[in-house]
mmCIF file of C-alpha atoms in Angstrom:
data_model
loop_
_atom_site.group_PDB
_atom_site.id
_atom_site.type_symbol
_atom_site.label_atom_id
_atom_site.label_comp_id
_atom_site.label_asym_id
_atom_site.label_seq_id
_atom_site.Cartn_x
_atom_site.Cartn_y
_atom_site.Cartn_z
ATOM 1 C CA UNK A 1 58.587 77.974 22.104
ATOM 2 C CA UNK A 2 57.842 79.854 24.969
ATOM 3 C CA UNK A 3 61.000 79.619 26.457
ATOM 4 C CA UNK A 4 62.408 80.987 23.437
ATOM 5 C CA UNK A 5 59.928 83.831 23.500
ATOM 6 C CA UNK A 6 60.507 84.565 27.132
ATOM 7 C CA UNK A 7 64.359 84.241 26.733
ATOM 8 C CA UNK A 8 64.684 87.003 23.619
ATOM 9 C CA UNK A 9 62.031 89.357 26.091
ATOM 10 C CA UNK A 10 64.537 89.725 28.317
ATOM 11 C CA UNK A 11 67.725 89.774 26.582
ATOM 12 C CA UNK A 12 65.951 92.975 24.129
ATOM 13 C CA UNK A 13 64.948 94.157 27.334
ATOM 14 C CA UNK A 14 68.561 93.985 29.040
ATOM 15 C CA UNK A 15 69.759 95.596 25.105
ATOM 16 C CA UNK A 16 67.628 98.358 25.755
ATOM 17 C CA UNK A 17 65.043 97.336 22.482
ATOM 18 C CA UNK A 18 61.773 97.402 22.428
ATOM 19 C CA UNK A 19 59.814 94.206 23.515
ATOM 20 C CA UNK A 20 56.988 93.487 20.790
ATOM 21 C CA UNK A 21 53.886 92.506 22.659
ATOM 22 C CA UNK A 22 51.358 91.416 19.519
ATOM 23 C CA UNK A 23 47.797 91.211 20.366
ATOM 24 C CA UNK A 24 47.782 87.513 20.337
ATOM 25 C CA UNK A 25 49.802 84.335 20.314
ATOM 26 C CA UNK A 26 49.703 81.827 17.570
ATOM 27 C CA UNK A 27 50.084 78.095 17.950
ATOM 28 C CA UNK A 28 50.308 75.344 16.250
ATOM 29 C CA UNK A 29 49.499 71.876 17.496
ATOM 30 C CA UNK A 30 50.395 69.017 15.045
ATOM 31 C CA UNK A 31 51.228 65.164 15.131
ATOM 32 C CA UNK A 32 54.049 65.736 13.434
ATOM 33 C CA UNK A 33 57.467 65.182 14.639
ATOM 34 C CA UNK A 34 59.285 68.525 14.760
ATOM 35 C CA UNK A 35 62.738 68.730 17.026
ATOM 36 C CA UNK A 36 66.253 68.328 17.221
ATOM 37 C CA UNK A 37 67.614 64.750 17.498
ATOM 38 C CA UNK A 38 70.135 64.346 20.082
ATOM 39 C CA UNK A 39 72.634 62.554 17.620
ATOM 40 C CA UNK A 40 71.865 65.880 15.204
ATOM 41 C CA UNK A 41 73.402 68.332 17.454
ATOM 42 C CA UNK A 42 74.950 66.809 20.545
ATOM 43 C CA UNK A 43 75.912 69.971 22.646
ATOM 44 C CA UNK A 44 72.846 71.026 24.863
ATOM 45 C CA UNK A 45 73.487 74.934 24.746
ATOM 46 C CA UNK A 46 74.260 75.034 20.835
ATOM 47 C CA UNK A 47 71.039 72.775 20.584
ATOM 48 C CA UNK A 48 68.917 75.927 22.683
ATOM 49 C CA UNK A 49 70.511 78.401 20.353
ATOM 50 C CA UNK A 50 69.314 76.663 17.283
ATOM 51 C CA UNK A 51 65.932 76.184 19.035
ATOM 52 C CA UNK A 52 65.915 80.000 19.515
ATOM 53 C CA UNK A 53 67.128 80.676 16.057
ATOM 54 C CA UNK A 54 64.754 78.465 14.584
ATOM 55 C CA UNK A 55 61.411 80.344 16.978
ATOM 56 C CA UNK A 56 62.770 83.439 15.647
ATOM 57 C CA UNK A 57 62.330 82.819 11.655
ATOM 58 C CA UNK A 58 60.195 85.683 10.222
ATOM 59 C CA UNK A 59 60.394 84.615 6.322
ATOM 60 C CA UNK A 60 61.503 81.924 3.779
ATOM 61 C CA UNK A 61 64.370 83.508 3.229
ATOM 62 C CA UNK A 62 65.715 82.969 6.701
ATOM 63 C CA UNK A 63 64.389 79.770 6.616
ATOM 64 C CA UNK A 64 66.680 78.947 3.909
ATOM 65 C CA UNK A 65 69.613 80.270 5.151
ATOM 66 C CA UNK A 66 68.785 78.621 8.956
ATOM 67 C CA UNK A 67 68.877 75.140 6.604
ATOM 68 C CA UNK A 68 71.924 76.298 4.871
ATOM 69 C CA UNK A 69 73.944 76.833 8.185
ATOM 70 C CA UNK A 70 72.301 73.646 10.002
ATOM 71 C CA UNK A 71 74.132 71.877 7.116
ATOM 72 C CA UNK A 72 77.439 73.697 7.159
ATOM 73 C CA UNK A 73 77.938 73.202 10.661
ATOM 74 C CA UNK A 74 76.090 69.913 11.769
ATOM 75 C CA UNK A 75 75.167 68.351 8.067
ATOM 76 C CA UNK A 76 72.040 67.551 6.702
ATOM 77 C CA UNK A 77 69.218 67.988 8.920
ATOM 78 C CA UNK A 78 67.076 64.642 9.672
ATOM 79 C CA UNK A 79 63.142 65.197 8.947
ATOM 80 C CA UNK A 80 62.316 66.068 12.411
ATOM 81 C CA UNK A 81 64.813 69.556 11.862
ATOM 82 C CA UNK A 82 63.008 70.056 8.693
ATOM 83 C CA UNK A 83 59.919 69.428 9.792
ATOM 84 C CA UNK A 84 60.455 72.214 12.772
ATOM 85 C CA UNK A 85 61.571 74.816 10.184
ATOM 86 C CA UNK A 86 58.533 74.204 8.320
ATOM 87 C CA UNK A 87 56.221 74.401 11.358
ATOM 88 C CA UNK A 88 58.269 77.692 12.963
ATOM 89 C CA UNK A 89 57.483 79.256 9.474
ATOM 90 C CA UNK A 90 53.742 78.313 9.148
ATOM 91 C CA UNK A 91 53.058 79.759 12.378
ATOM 92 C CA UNK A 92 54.404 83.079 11.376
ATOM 93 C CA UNK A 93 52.086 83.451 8.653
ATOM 94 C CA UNK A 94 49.453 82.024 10.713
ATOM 95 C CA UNK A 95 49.837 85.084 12.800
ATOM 96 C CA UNK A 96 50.196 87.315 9.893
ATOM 97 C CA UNK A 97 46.652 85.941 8.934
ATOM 98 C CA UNK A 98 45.564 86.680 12.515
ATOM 99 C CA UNK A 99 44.872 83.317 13.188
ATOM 100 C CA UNK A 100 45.323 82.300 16.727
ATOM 101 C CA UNK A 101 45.596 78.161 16.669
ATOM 102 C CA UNK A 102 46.044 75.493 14.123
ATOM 103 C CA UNK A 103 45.341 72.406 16.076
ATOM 104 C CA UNK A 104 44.813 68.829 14.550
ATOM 105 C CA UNK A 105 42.140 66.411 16.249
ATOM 106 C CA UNK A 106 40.909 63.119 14.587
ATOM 107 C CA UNK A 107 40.517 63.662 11.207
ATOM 108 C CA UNK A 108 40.849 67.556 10.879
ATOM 109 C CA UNK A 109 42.612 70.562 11.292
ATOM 110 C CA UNK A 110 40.920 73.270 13.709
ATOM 111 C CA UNK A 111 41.802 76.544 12.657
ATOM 112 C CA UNK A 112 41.286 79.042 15.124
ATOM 113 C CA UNK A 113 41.074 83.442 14.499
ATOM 114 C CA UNK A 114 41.842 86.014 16.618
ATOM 115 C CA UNK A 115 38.436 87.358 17.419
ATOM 116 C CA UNK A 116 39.578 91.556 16.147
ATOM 117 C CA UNK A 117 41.131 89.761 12.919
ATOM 118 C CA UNK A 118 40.512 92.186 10.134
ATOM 119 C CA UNK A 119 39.137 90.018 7.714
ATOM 120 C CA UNK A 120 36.379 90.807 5.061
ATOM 121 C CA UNK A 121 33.438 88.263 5.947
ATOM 122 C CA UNK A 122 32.106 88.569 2.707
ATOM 123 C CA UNK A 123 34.944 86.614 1.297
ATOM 124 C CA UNK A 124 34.678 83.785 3.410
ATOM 125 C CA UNK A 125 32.237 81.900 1.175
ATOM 126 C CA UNK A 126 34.528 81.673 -1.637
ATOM 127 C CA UNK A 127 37.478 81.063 0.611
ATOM 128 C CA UNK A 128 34.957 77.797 1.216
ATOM 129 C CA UNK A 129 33.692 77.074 -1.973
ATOM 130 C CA UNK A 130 37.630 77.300 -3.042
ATOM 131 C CA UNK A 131 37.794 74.090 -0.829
ATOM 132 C CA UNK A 132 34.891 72.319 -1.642
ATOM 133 C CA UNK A 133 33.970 69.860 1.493
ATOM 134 C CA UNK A 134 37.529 69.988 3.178
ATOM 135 C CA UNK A 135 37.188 73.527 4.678
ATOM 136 C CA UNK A 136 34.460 74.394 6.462
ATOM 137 C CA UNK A 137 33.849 78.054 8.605
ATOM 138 C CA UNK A 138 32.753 77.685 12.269
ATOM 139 C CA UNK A 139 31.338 80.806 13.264
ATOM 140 C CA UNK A 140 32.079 80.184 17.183
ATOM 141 C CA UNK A 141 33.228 82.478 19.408
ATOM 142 C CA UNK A 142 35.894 82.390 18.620
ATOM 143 C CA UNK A 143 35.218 81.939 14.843
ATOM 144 C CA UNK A 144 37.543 78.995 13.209
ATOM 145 C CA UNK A 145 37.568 76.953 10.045
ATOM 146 C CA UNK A 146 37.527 73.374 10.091
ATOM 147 C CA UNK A 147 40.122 71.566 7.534
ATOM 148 C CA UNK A 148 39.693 67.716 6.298
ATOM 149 C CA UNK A 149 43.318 67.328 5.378
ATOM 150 C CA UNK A 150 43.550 65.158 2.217
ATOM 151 C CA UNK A 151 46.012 62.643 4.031
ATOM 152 C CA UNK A 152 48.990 62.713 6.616
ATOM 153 C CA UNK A 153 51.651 62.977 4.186
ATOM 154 C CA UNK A 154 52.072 66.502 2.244
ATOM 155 C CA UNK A 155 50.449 67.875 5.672
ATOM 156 C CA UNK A 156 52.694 71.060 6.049
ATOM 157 C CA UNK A 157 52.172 71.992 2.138
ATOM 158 C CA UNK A 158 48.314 71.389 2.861
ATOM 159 C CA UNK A 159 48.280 73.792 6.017
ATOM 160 C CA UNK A 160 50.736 76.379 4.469
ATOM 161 C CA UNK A 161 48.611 76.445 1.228
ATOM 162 C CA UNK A 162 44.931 76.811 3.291
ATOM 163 C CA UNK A 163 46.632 79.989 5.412
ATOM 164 C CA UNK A 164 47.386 81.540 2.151
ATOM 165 C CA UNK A 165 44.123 81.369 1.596
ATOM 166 C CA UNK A 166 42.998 82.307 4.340
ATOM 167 C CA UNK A 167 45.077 85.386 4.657
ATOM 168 C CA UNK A 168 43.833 86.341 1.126
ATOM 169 C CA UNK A 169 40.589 87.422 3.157
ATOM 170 C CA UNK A 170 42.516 90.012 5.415
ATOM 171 C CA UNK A 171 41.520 93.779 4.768
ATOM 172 C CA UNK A 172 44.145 95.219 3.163
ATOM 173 C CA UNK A 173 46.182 97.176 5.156
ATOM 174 C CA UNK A 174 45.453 101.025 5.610
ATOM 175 C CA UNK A 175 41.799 100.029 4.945
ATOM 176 C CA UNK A 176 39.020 99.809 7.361
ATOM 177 C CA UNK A 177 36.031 97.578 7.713
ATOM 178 C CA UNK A 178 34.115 100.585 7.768
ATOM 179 C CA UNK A 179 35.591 101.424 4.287
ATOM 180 C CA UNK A 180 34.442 97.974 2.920
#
């Protein structure tokens, strides 16, 4: 992933663009197989591309058509491919959520935020309650919330569903804190 990153740096530099440099990375550390067999896609470089490709997806929609071109020109991706499209997406809207790590230990999910997330605190006991005992806020420095995933399988939907929720506690943007 950082490779990736690093790699489309330099060639917006060398293009002239303007390199994005957010506040604050987003990670996402999961026991779940997500890469690129070597029987999937055989040729090293076209296997980096795809890598790239896949680091760079902003949205479901080019999620969908990254699947639809894995399958026109290398046929239907194995779980692990899958599994790295869903992951590549949940971190995006991790970030977009300002949350800086999702990182599973025995028996839960650690959910780190950035520390400046614009978030409404007041909402974070019914962004609990919503969750009953499986979601619990941490208010370390840095703050987190603490996820009891249901079971292994379904994982992805689980995570993808609790940073909805999650993000549904950002301010609004154009608003302040000060204004709430």
């Amino acid at each position: 992933d950082l490779y990736c990153k690093m790699l489309n740096e330099a060639v917006k530099k060398l293009k002239g663009e303007k390199v994005d440099n957010d506040e604050f990375e987003t990670s996402v550390d999961l026991k779940i197989d997500g890469f690129i067999p070597p029987d999937y896609i055989t040729n090293e470089f076209q296997k980096l591309d795809v890598y790239k490709r896949i680091a760079e997806i902003e949205n479901q929609a080019e999620k969908d058509d990254m699947i639809d071109e894995l399958v026109d020109r290398f046929g239907e991706p194995p779980q692990s491919v899958c599994n790295l499209l869903d992951i590549a997406l949940l971190k995006v809207r991790a970030h977009d959520a300002f949350i800086t790590a999702i990182a599973q230990k025995p028996n839960e999910i650690r959910i780190t935020m950035y520390q400046q997330a614009e978030v409404a605190p007041e909402k974070i006991p019914d962004l609990i309650e919503a969750f009953g005992k499986r979601l619990r806020f941490v208010p370390d420095t840095p703050p987190c919330f603490v996820y009891t995933a249901i079971e292994e399988d379904g994982l992805l939907s689980q995570l993808n569903y609790v940073v909805e929720k999650i993000s549904e506690i950002k301010i609004p943007e154009g608003e302040s804190r000060n204004e709430k």
